[in-house]
Coordinates of C-alpha atoms and ligand atoms in Angstrom, one line a residue:
X5 CA 78.6 -37.1 -9.2
X6 CA 79.0 -40.7 -8.2
X7 CA 80.8 -41.5 -4.9
X8 CA 81.3 -45.2 -5.6
X9 CA 84.5 -46.2 -3.9
X10 CA 85.2 -48.3 -6.9
X11 CA 85.6 -45.2 -9.1
X12 CA 88.8 -44.3 -7.2
X13 CA 90.0 -47.9 -7.4
X14 CA 89.3 -48.2 -11.1
X15 CA 91.2 -45.1 -12.0
X16 CA 94.2 -46.4 -10.2
X17 CA 93.8 -49.9 -11.6
X18 CA 93.7 -48.6 -15.2
X19 CA 96.8 -46.4 -14.5
X20 CA 98.8 -49.3 -13.1
X21 CA 98.0 -51.6 -16.1
X22 CA 100.3 -54.6 -16.2
X23 CA 101.8 -53.9 -12.7
X24 CA 101.3 -56.6 -10.0
X25 CA 98.2 -56.4 -8.0
X26 CA 98.1 -59.8 -6.3
X27 CA 100.8 -62.4 -6.4
X28 CA 100.5 -65.7 -4.5
X29 CA 103.2 -68.0 -3.3
X30 CA 102.2 -70.6 -5.8
X31 CA 102.9 -68.2 -8.5
X32 CA 99.4 -67.1 -9.4
X33 CA 99.3 -63.5 -10.4
X34 CA 96.7 -60.8 -11.2
X35 CA 98.0 -57.6 -12.8
X36 CA 95.9 -54.5 -12.1
X37 CA 94.6 -54.7 -15.7
X38 CA 93.6 -58.3 -15.3
X39 CA 91.9 -57.6 -12.0
X40 CA 89.9 -54.7 -13.6
X41 CA 88.8 -56.9 -16.4
X42 CA 87.8 -59.7 -14.0
X43 CA 85.8 -57.2 -11.9
X44 CA 83.8 -56.5 -15.1
X45 CA 83.1 -60.1 -15.8
X46 CA 82.2 -60.8 -12.1
X47 CA 80.0 -57.8 -12.0
X48 CA 78.2 -59.1 -15.1
X49 CA 77.9 -62.4 -13.3
X50 CA 76.4 -60.9 -10.2
X51 CA 73.9 -59.0 -12.4
X52 CA 72.9 -62.2 -14.2
X53 CA 72.3 -63.8 -10.8
X54 CA 69.9 -61.1 -10.0
X55 CA 72.0 -58.9 -7.7
X56 CA 70.8 -55.3 -7.9
X57 CA 72.3 -52.1 -6.5
X58 CA 71.7 -52.0 -2.8
X59 CA 71.5 -55.8 -2.5
X60 CA 73.7 -57.6 0.0
X61 CA 76.1 -60.3 -1.2
X62 CA 77.0 -62.6 1.6
X63 CA 80.4 -64.4 1.2
X64 CA 81.9 -67.2 3.3
X65 CA 84.9 -68.4 1.3
X66 CA 88.5 -69.3 2.0
X67 CA 91.0 -66.6 1.2
X68 CA 91.9 -66.3 -2.5
X69 CA 92.6 -63.6 -5.1
X70 CA 89.2 -64.3 -6.6
X71 CA 87.5 -63.4 -3.3
X72 CA 89.1 -59.9 -3.6
X73 CA 87.8 -59.7 -7.2
X74 CA 84.4 -60.6 -6.0
X75 CA 84.5 -57.8 -3.4
X76 CA 85.5 -55.4 -6.2
X77 CA 82.7 -56.7 -8.5
X78 CA 80.2 -56.2 -5.7
X79 CA 81.3 -52.5 -5.3
X80 CA 81.2 -52.0 -9.1
X81 CA 77.6 -53.2 -9.2
X82 CA 76.6 -51.0 -6.2
X83 CA 76.0 -54.0 -3.9
X84 CA 76.8 -54.2 -0.2
X85 CA 79.6 -56.7 0.4
X86 CA 79.0 -58.9 3.5
X87 CA 82.0 -61.1 4.3
X88 CA 81.6 -63.8 6.9
X89 CA 84.3 -65.4 9.1
X90 CA 85.2 -68.8 7.6
X91 CA 85.0 -70.3 11.1
X92 CA 81.3 -69.6 11.5
X93 CA 79.1 -72.7 11.8
X94 CA 75.8 -73.3 10.0
X95 CA 73.9 -72.2 13.0
X96 CA 75.7 -68.8 12.9
X97 CA 75.4 -68.5 9.1
X98 CA 71.6 -69.1 9.4
X99 CA 71.3 -66.1 11.6
X100 CA 73.4 -63.8 9.3
X101 CA 71.4 -64.9 6.2
X102 CA 68.1 -64.4 7.9
X103 CA 69.1 -61.0 9.3
X104 CA 70.8 -59.5 6.2
X105 CA 68.5 -61.0 3.6
X106 CA 71.2 -61.2 0.9
X107 CA 70.3 -61.6 -2.7
X108 CA 73.2 -64.0 -3.1
X109 CA 75.3 -66.3 -0.9
X110 CA 78.8 -67.3 -2.1
X111 CA 80.2 -70.3 -0.2
X112 CA 83.0 -72.8 -0.4
X113 CA 82.6 -75.6 -2.9
X114 CA 83.0 -78.2 -0.1
X115 CA 80.2 -76.6 1.9
X116 CA 77.7 -76.3 -1.1
X117 CA 75.1 -78.8 0.1
X118 CA 75.0 -77.5 3.6
X119 CA 75.0 -73.9 2.3
X120 CA 72.0 -74.6 0.0
X121 CA 70.1 -76.0 2.9
X122 CA 70.9 -73.1 5.2
X123 CA 70.1 -70.6 2.5
X124 CA 66.8 -72.2 1.6
X125 CA 65.8 -72.1 5.3
X126 CA 66.8 -68.5 5.6
X127 CA 65.0 -67.5 2.4
X128 CA 68.2 -66.6 0.4
X129 CA 67.4 -67.0 -3.3
X130 CA 70.8 -67.8 -4.8
X131 CA 73.9 -69.8 -3.8
X132 CA 77.1 -70.1 -5.8
X133 CA 80.5 -71.6 -4.9
X134 CA 83.9 -70.1 -5.1
X135 CA 87.1 -72.1 -4.5
X136 CA 90.7 -71.0 -3.7
X137 CA 92.2 -71.9 -7.2
X138 CA 89.9 -69.9 -9.4
X139 CA 87.4 -72.8 -9.3
X140 CA 83.7 -72.9 -8.3
X141 CA 80.5 -72.1 -10.0
X142 CA 81.0 -68.3 -9.8
X143 CA 84.1 -68.4 -11.9
X144 CA 82.5 -70.8 -14.4
X145 CA 79.7 -68.3 -14.8
X146 CA 82.2 -65.4 -15.1
X147 CA 83.8 -67.1 -18.1
X148 CA 80.6 -66.7 -20.1
X149 CA 79.3 -63.5 -18.5
X150 CA 78.7 -60.3 -20.4
X151 CA 81.2 -57.9 -18.8
X152 CA 79.7 -54.9 -17.0
X153 CA 81.9 -52.1 -17.9
X154 CA 80.0 -49.3 -16.2
X155 CA 80.3 -48.5 -12.5
X156 CA 77.0 -48.1 -10.7
X157 CA 76.6 -44.6 -9.5
X158 CA 76.5 -44.4 -5.7
X159 CA 75.8 -41.7 -3.1
X160 CA 78.5 -41.3 -0.5
X161 CA 76.1 -42.5 2.1
X162 CA 75.1 -45.6 0.2
X163 CA 76.2 -48.9 1.7
X164 CA 79.4 -50.5 0.5
X165 CA 79.6 -53.2 3.1
X166 CA 78.0 -54.7 6.1
X167 CA 80.3 -56.4 8.7
X168 CA 78.8 -58.3 11.5
X169 CA 80.2 -57.8 14.9
X170 CA 79.1 -59.6 18.0
X171 CA 77.6 -57.6 20.9
X172 CA 77.2 -57.6 24.6
X173 CA 73.7 -58.9 24.2
X174 CA 75.0 -62.0 22.4
X175 CA 73.2 -61.1 19.2
X176 CA 75.5 -60.0 16.3
X177 CA 74.9 -56.6 14.8
X178 CA 75.6 -55.7 11.1
X179 CA 77.7 -52.5 11.0
X180 CA 76.7 -50.6 7.9
X181 CA 79.7 -49.0 6.2
X182 CA 79.3 -46.5 3.4
X183 CA 81.4 -45.6 0.4
X184 CA 82.4 -42.5 2.2
X185 CA 83.5 -44.4 5.3
X186 CA 85.7 -46.7 3.3
X187 CA 87.1 -44.2 0.9
X188 CA 88.0 -41.6 3.6
X189 CA 89.7 -44.1 5.8
X190 CA 91.7 -45.7 3.0
X191 CA 92.8 -42.3 1.8
X192 CA 93.8 -41.2 5.3
X193 CA 95.9 -44.4 5.8
X194 CA 97.6 -44.2 2.4
X195 CA 98.8 -40.7 3.4
X196 CA 99.6 -41.4 7.0
X197 CA 101.6 -44.6 6.2
X198 CA 103.1 -43.3 2.9
X199 CA 101.8 -46.1 0.7
X200 CA 102.7 -45.9 -3.0
X201 CA 103.0 -47.9 -6.1
X202 CA 106.4 -49.2 -5.1
X203 CA 105.0 -51.0 -2.0
X204 CA 104.6 -54.7 -1.7
X205 CA 102.4 -55.6 1.2
X206 CA 102.7 -59.0 2.8
X207 CA 99.1 -59.9 3.2
X208 CA 98.6 -62.7 5.7
X209 CA 95.4 -61.5 7.4
X210 CA 92.0 -63.0 6.9
X211 CA 89.9 -61.0 4.4
X212 CA 86.5 -61.1 6.2
X213 CA 87.4 -58.3 8.7
X214 CA 88.1 -54.6 8.6
X215 CA 91.8 -55.2 9.1
X216 CA 92.6 -57.6 6.3
X217 CA 89.9 -56.3 3.8
X218 CA 89.7 -52.5 4.3
X219 CA 92.9 -51.5 6.0
X220 CA 95.1 -53.8 3.9
X221 CA 93.3 -54.2 0.5
X222 CA 91.8 -50.7 0.2
X223 CA 95.1 -49.1 1.0
X224 CA 96.8 -51.2 -1.7
X225 CA 94.1 -50.4 -4.2
X226 CA 94.2 -46.7 -3.4
X227 CA 98.0 -46.5 -3.8
X228 CA 98.5 -49.0 -6.7
X229 CA 100.8 -51.2 -4.5
X230 CA 101.1 -54.9 -4.9
X231 CA 100.1 -57.7 -2.4
X232 CA 102.1 -60.7 -1.6
X233 CA 99.1 -62.8 -0.8
X234 CA 99.0 -65.8 1.4
X235 CA 96.1 -67.9 2.6
X236 CA 96.8 -67.4 6.3
X237 CA 99.6 -66.4 8.7
X238 CA 102.1 -69.1 8.4
X239 CA 105.4 -68.3 10.1
X240 CA 107.6 -70.0 7.5
X241 CA 105.8 -68.3 4.6
X242 CA 105.9 -64.9 6.2
X243 CA 109.6 -65.1 7.0
X244 CA 110.2 -66.2 3.4
X245 CA 108.3 -63.3 2.0
X246 CA 109.8 -60.6 4.2
X247 CA 112.9 -59.9 2.0
X248 CA 110.5 -59.4 -1.0
X249 CA 108.1 -57.2 0.8
X250 CA 108.1 -53.5 2.0
X251 CA 105.3 -53.7 4.5
X252 CA 103.4 -56.1 6.8
X253 CA 100.1 -55.5 8.6
X254 CA 99.5 -57.8 11.5
X255 CA 97.8 -58.5 14.8
X256 CA 100.1 -58.7 17.9
X257 CA 100.2 -62.5 17.7
X258 CA 102.1 -62.2 14.4
X259 CA 104.8 -60.2 16.1
X260 CA 105.1 -62.5 19.2
X261 CA 105.4 -65.5 16.8
X262 CA 108.0 -63.7 14.6
X263 CA 110.0 -62.8 17.7
X264 CA 110.0 -66.4 18.9
X265 CA 111.8 -67.3 15.6
X266 CA 115.5 -66.9 15.4
X267 CA 115.3 -66.4 11.6
X268 CA 114.0 -62.8 12.3
X269 CA 117.0 -60.6 11.9
X270 CA 117.8 -57.0 10.8
X271 CA 119.3 -58.5 7.6
X272 CA 116.1 -60.3 6.8
X273 CA 114.0 -57.2 7.2
X274 CA 116.3 -54.8 5.5
X275 CA 114.0 -54.1 2.5
X276 CA 110.9 -53.6 4.8
X277 CA 109.9 -50.0 5.5
X278 CA 106.8 -50.6 7.7
X279 CA 105.4 -53.1 10.2
X280 CA 101.9 -52.1 11.6
X281 CA 100.0 -53.7 14.4
X282 CA 96.4 -53.5 15.5
X283 CA 93.1 -55.2 16.4
X284 CA 94.4 -56.0 19.9
X285 CA 96.8 -54.4 22.3
X286 CA 100.5 -54.8 21.4
X287 CA 102.5 -54.9 24.6
X288 CA 105.3 -52.4 25.1
X289 CA 107.6 -55.4 25.6
X290 CA 106.8 -56.8 22.2
X291 CA 107.3 -53.3 20.6
X292 CA 110.6 -52.8 22.3
X293 CA 111.9 -56.3 21.6
X294 CA 110.9 -56.1 17.9
X295 CA 112.8 -52.9 17.5
X296 CA 115.8 -54.3 19.2
X297 CA 115.7 -57.4 17.0
X298 CA 115.0 -55.8 13.6
X299 CA 115.7 -52.1 14.0
X300 CA 112.0 -51.4 13.1
X301 CA 109.6 -49.7 15.5
X302 CA 106.2 -51.3 15.0
X303 CA 103.6 -48.7 14.1
X304 CA 100.6 -49.4 16.3
X305 CA 97.2 -48.1 15.3
X306 CA 93.7 -48.4 16.8
X307 CA 90.4 -49.1 15.1
X308 CA 87.1 -50.9 15.1
X309 CA 84.7 -52.6 12.7
X310 CA 82.3 -49.6 13.1
X311 CA 84.8 -46.9 12.6
X312 CA 87.7 -48.2 10.5
X313 CA 91.0 -46.8 11.8
X314 CA 90.8 -43.9 14.3
X315 CA 94.3 -43.3 15.6
X316 CA 97.8 -44.2 14.5
X317 CA 101.3 -43.7 15.7
X318 CA 103.1 -41.3 13.3
X319 CA 105.2 -42.5 10.3
X320 CA 107.7 -39.8 11.0
X321 CA 108.1 -38.9 14.7
X322 CA 107.9 -41.0 17.8
X323 CA 106.1 -44.3 17.7
X324 CA 105.5 -44.7 21.4
X325 CA 105.2 -48.2 22.7
X326 CA 102.0 -48.9 24.6
X327 CA 100.1 -46.2 22.8
X328 CA 98.0 -46.2 19.6
X329 CA 99.2 -42.7 18.6
X330 CA 97.2 -39.7 17.4
X331 CA 93.8 -39.2 15.8
X332 CA 94.1 -39.6 12.0
X333 CA 93.3 -36.5 9.9
X334 CA 89.5 -35.9 10.0
X335 CA 88.9 -38.0 13.1
X336 CA 87.9 -36.3 16.3
X337 CA 88.1 -38.0 19.6
X338 CA 86.6 -37.3 23.0
X339 CA 87.3 -38.8 26.4
X340 CA 84.3 -38.7 28.7
X341 CA 83.4 -39.9 32.2
X342 CA 81.7 -43.3 32.0
X343 CA 79.0 -42.4 34.4
X344 CA 78.2 -38.7 33.8
X345 CA 79.4 -38.3 30.1
X346 CA 81.3 -35.2 31.0
X347 CA 84.5 -34.4 29.1
X348 CA 87.6 -35.3 31.0
X349 CA 90.9 -33.4 31.2
X350 CA 94.2 -34.7 29.8
X351 CA 95.7 -37.5 31.8
X352 CA 92.4 -39.0 33.1
X353 CA 91.0 -42.3 32.1
X354 CA 87.6 -42.3 30.5
X355 CA 85.4 -43.7 27.7
X356 CA 86.7 -43.0 24.2
X357 CA 84.3 -41.5 21.7
X358 CA 85.1 -40.9 18.0
X359 CA 83.6 -38.9 15.2
X360 CA 84.5 -38.5 11.6
X361 CA 83.9 -39.5 8.0
X362 CA 85.1 -43.0 8.9
X363 CA 82.3 -43.6 11.5
X364 CA 79.6 -46.0 10.3
X365 CA 76.0 -45.0 9.8
X366 CA 74.4 -47.5 12.1
X367 CA 73.6 -51.2 12.8
X368 CA 71.5 -53.0 10.1
X369 CA 67.9 -52.9 11.2
X370 CA 68.7 -52.1 14.8
X371 CA 67.7 -48.4 15.3
X372 CA 67.7 -48.7 19.1
X373 CA 71.1 -50.3 19.3
X374 CA 72.4 -47.6 16.9
X375 CA 70.9 -44.8 19.0
X376 CA 72.6 -46.2 22.1
X377 CA 76.1 -46.2 20.6
X378 CA 76.0 -43.5 17.9
X379 CA 75.0 -40.1 19.4
X380 CA 73.0 -37.5 17.5
X381 CA 76.2 -35.4 17.6
X382 CA 77.9 -38.1 15.4
X383 CA 80.2 -39.4 18.2
X384 CA 80.4 -43.1 18.5
X385 CA 80.9 -44.7 21.9
X386 CA 83.7 -47.2 21.4
X387 CA 83.4 -49.1 24.7
X388 CA 87.2 -48.7 25.0
X389 CA 88.8 -47.0 28.0
X390 CA 91.6 -44.6 27.2
X391 CA 94.0 -41.9 28.4
X392 CA 95.3 -39.1 26.3
X393 CA 98.7 -37.6 27.1
X394 CA 99.7 -33.9 26.8
X395 CA 101.1 -34.6 23.3
X396 CA 97.8 -36.1 22.2
X397 CA 98.9 -39.7 22.1
X398 CA 96.1 -42.1 23.0
X399 CA 96.6 -45.1 25.3
X400 CA 94.0 -47.8 25.4
X401 CA 94.0 -48.9 29.0
X402 CA 91.0 -51.3 29.1
X403 CA 87.5 -52.0 27.9
X404 CA 84.2 -51.0 29.3
X405 CA 82.5 -53.7 27.2
X406 CA 82.6 -57.3 28.2
X407 CA 84.8 -58.5 25.3
X408 CA 87.6 -61.0 24.9
X409 CA 90.1 -60.5 22.0
X410 CA 91.8 -63.8 21.1
X411 CA 94.5 -63.5 18.4
X412 CA 92.7 -60.4 17.0
X413 CA 89.3 -62.0 16.9
X414 CA 86.5 -60.6 19.1
X415 CA 84.6 -62.9 21.3
X416 CA 81.6 -61.6 23.3
X417 CA 81.3 -63.7 26.5
X418 CA 77.5 -63.4 26.5
X419 CA 77.2 -65.5 23.3
X420 CA 79.4 -68.3 24.7
X421 CA 77.7 -68.1 28.2
X422 CA 74.3 -68.4 26.6
X423 CA 75.4 -71.6 24.7
X424 CA 76.9 -73.1 27.9
X425 CA 74.0 -72.2 30.1
X426 CA 71.6 -74.2 27.8
X427 CA 73.5 -77.4 28.6
X428 CA 71.9 -80.0 30.9
X429 CA 73.7 -80.0 34.2
X430 CA 74.8 -76.3 34.0
X431 CA 73.4 -73.8 36.4
X432 CA 75.3 -70.8 35.1
X433 CA 78.6 -69.8 33.6
X434 CA 81.0 -66.9 33.2
X435 CA 83.3 -66.5 30.2
X436 CA 86.5 -64.4 30.7
X437 CA 89.7 -63.5 28.8
X438 CA 92.8 -64.7 30.5
X439 CA 96.4 -63.7 29.5
X440 CA 97.6 -66.1 26.8
X441 CA 101.2 -66.1 25.5
X442 CA 100.2 -66.6 21.9
X443 CA 96.7 -65.2 21.5
X444 CA 96.9 -62.3 23.9
X445 CA 93.8 -63.4 25.7
X446 CA 92.5 -67.0 25.9
X447 CA 88.7 -67.6 26.0
X448 CA 88.1 -69.3 29.3
X449 CA 84.8 -70.6 30.8
X450 CA 84.0 -70.9 34.5
X451 CA 81.0 -73.1 35.0
X452 CA 78.7 -73.7 38.0
X453 CA 77.1 -77.2 37.7
X454 CA 73.6 -77.9 38.9
X455 CA 73.5 -79.6 42.3
X456 CA 74.6 -83.2 41.9
X457 CA 75.3 -82.9 38.2
X458 CA 78.5 -84.4 36.8
X459 CA 79.8 -82.6 33.8
X460 CA 83.3 -82.2 32.6
X461 CA 85.4 -80.0 30.4
X462 CA 85.2 -82.2 27.3
X463 CA 81.4 -82.3 27.5
X464 CA 81.2 -78.5 27.5
X465 CA 83.6 -78.2 24.6
X466 CA 81.8 -80.9 22.6
X467 CA 78.4 -79.1 23.2
X468 CA 79.8 -76.0 21.6
X469 CA 81.4 -77.6 18.6
X470 CA 78.7 -77.3 16.0
X471 CA 77.3 -74.2 17.5
X472 CA 80.0 -71.6 17.8
X473 CA 83.0 -70.8 15.6
X474 CA 86.1 -72.5 16.9
X475 CA 87.9 -69.3 18.0
X476 CA 84.9 -68.5 20.3
X477 CA 85.1 -71.8 22.1
X478 CA 86.9 -71.8 25.4
X479 CA 90.4 -73.1 25.4
X480 CA 89.8 -74.3 29.0
X481 CA 86.8 -74.9 31.2
X482 CA 86.8 -74.7 35.0
X483 CA 84.2 -75.7 37.5
X484 CA 83.4 -73.8 40.7
X485 CA 80.5 -73.9 43.2
X486 CA 79.4 -70.3 42.9
X487 CA 80.3 -67.3 40.8
X488 CA 81.6 -64.3 42.8
X489 CA 79.0 -61.5 42.7
X490 CA 78.9 -57.9 44.0
X491 CA 76.0 -56.5 46.1
X492 CA 74.1 -55.7 43.0
X493 CA 74.3 -59.4 42.0
X494 CA 76.6 -58.7 39.1
X495 CA 79.2 -61.4 38.4
X496 CA 82.7 -60.0 39.3
X497 CA 84.7 -61.1 36.3
X498 CA 87.7 -59.2 37.6
X499 CA 87.9 -61.6 40.5
X500 CA 87.6 -64.6 38.2
X501 CA 90.3 -63.2 35.9
X502 CA 92.6 -62.8 38.9
X503 CA 91.8 -66.4 40.1
X504 CA 92.6 -67.9 36.7
X505 CA 95.4 -65.5 35.7
X506 CA 98.2 -68.0 35.5
X507 CA 96.5 -70.9 33.7
X508 CA 98.1 -70.3 30.3
X509 CA 101.4 -69.1 31.6
X510 CA 104.2 -71.3 30.2
X511 CA 106.2 -73.5 32.6
Ligands
LIG693 C1 92.5 -69.8 15.0 N1 92.1 -70.4 16.0 C2 91.9 -69.6 17.0 C3 92.2 -68.3 16.5 N2 92.6 -68.5 15.2 N3 91.5 -69.8 18.3 C4 91.4 -68.7 19.1 N4 91.7 -67.4 18.6 C5 92.1 -67.2 17.4 N5 92.4 -66.0 16.9 C6 91.8 -71.9 16.2 C7 91.4 -72.6 14.9 O1 90.0 -72.6 14.8 C8 92.0 -74.0 15.1 O2 91.2 -74.7 16.0 C9 93.3 -73.7 15.8 O3 93.1 -72.4 16.5 C10 94.4 -73.5 14.8 O4 94.0 -72.9 13.6 P1 94.9 -72.1 12.7 O5 94.2 -71.5 11.5 O6 96.2 -72.9 12.4 O7 95.3 -70.9 13.6 P2 96.5 -69.9 13.6 O8 97.1 -69.9 12.2 O9 97.3 -70.2 14.7 O10 95.7 -68.5 13.7 C11 95.9 -67.6 14.7 C12 96.0 -66.3 14.1 C13 94.7 -66.0 13.3 C14 96.3 -65.3 15.2 C15 97.2 -66.2 13.1 O11 93.6 -66.1 14.2 C16 94.7 -64.6 12.7 O12 95.2 -64.4 11.6 N6 94.1 -63.6 13.4 C17 93.9 -62.3 12.8 C18 92.5 -61.8 13.2 C19 92.2 -60.5 12.5 O13 92.4 -60.3 11.4 N7 91.5 -59.6 13.2 C20 91.1 -58.3 12.7 C21 89.7 -58.0 13.2 S1 89.3 -56.3 12.6 P3 91.2 -76.3 15.8 O14 90.4 -76.8 17.0 O15 90.6 -76.6 14.5 O16 92.7 -76.8 15.9 C22 89.5 -55.4 14.1 C23 89.5 -53.9 13.9 C24 90.9 -53.5 13.9 O17 89.7 -55.9 15.1 O18 91.3 -52.6 14.7 O19 91.7 -54.1 13.2
LIG694 P1 86.4 -55.2 16.2 O1 85.0 -55.0 16.8 O2 86.7 -56.6 15.8 O3 86.5 -54.2 15.1 O4 87.4 -54.8 17.3 C1 87.6 -53.5 17.8 C2 88.2 -53.5 19.1 O5 89.5 -54.0 19.1 C3 88.4 -52.1 19.7 O6 87.2 -51.6 20.2 C4 89.5 -52.3 20.7 O7 88.9 -52.9 21.9 C5 90.3 -53.4 20.0 N1 91.5 -52.8 19.4 C6 91.7 -52.6 18.1 N2 93.0 -52.1 17.9 C7 93.6 -52.0 19.1 C8 94.8 -51.6 19.6 N3 95.8 -51.2 18.8 N4 95.1 -51.7 21.0 C9 94.1 -52.1 21.8 N5 92.9 -52.5 21.4 C10 92.6 -52.5 20.1

């Protein structure tokens, strides 16, 4: 029996027929039947471009309905979908193409020349373009393609996607996600959050991450719901769609921005049944204030690229501010001592580990890294520090990994520090996350110049411009004579975070 995730989607898509699947604000619309037919043509196109089952398809395109259809076509043909942040620079893309060796790279029309160059250097055999209005070479080819009506048979442990996530070493790792991982998580969320064909999800998230692609789109596809699809989070557009929607999935920044707008009222949100938050910590204040303003208690959940969603506050029952709720059905969690690995009793703070059908199968071509984080017992070490209360609610209290989360995007300081340290005039640097009113944490660099060197903030930012995606670049750069170190010589980032704590505070 085939376990291709697309089998479950196709069944639901046929059943939903002419019902809305994706509706954009400009009035573009795909019914489920149209999306199913498009997935056949696009799968045929991928085949004609030489993509075979098991091949990776790398995609760096702006958000559009057709990008979702491409994802579906890739599943249909048995490929591994590899979405890339639209902010990545050519230097970053070069690494991903070289590492993943995709059979095809789909890029933005405006980036075609540069993409061809990078792909050639990385040895990627085919490049096609995809625009946001149904334009680009891929869609031209799809017009003439022989539709592929069959769905490639897949084992449940075959790869459905690879999502790159940065790491503490500064080198990005491709998390390998299987059909089983994605199907089990989507099914669990449909049930936990009561999604059905009457739902209309306001989709403002980017579609190159777990949150916007798998949590949002897979849940919609599994439940036959509709998506009110927008290119990005735009406060006016979201407020305008709220009366037509039933659910919104967001990162905490969405909620702080909504709260800052007086158009957010209980009346506006009266047709909504669910607001979820994740990817970064939602403060208890935001949770409480949102409930006071709208009558809706935000449902906070917790997940990762490597695991999909692990825990969620309940749909019925108490959604407790400052917690990420209970393990989803099928997900097991463990709290262990960071040093000894021993299990910890309720109430203590420790390292969170998770196991379940949602947990990935390893990092692409990195067996050692995989073995470090994914134990033989199947438990994955999340790097998050947590507490579990006597009712089983999990509270994320910190991170054991050196990671900054800015507006829901992960930035690993090591990668930024390496780039800064290579600059002339820099002795060393430390990159930290500092409380930021909009983004949660603001990426901030603290730089020690070489003796006698004169270097300023704008030079550091300019040096990173073509090298790192914009969201990884420090919002501010500070200069000090010496980094604080402990007796082991380790940089004491806590001390730096304290020192620069107030820099983004308004007023
Ligand atoms: C954009 N910029 C950011 C940024 N997003 N800088 C820092 N952090 C961010 N998150 C930069 C842009 O490059 C640009 O720079 C400037 O800010 C304005 O760009 P914009 O596109 O207008 O930004 P804005 O609309 O304000 O975007 C902020 C945001 C967006 C929070 C709405 O980043 C967003 O949608 N984040 C969601 C991230 C997400 O989906 N995470 C899920 C990961 S999965 P310049 O210089 O050009 O002006 C995961 C697992 C799980 O974590 O549990 O879900
Ligand atoms: P990513 O690697 O982009 O998938 O990010 C995963 C990380 O985001 C987790 O390891 C957590 O540190 C963080 N995260 C996700 N959801 C939450 C949440 N609800 N509260 C706190 N941190 C979260």
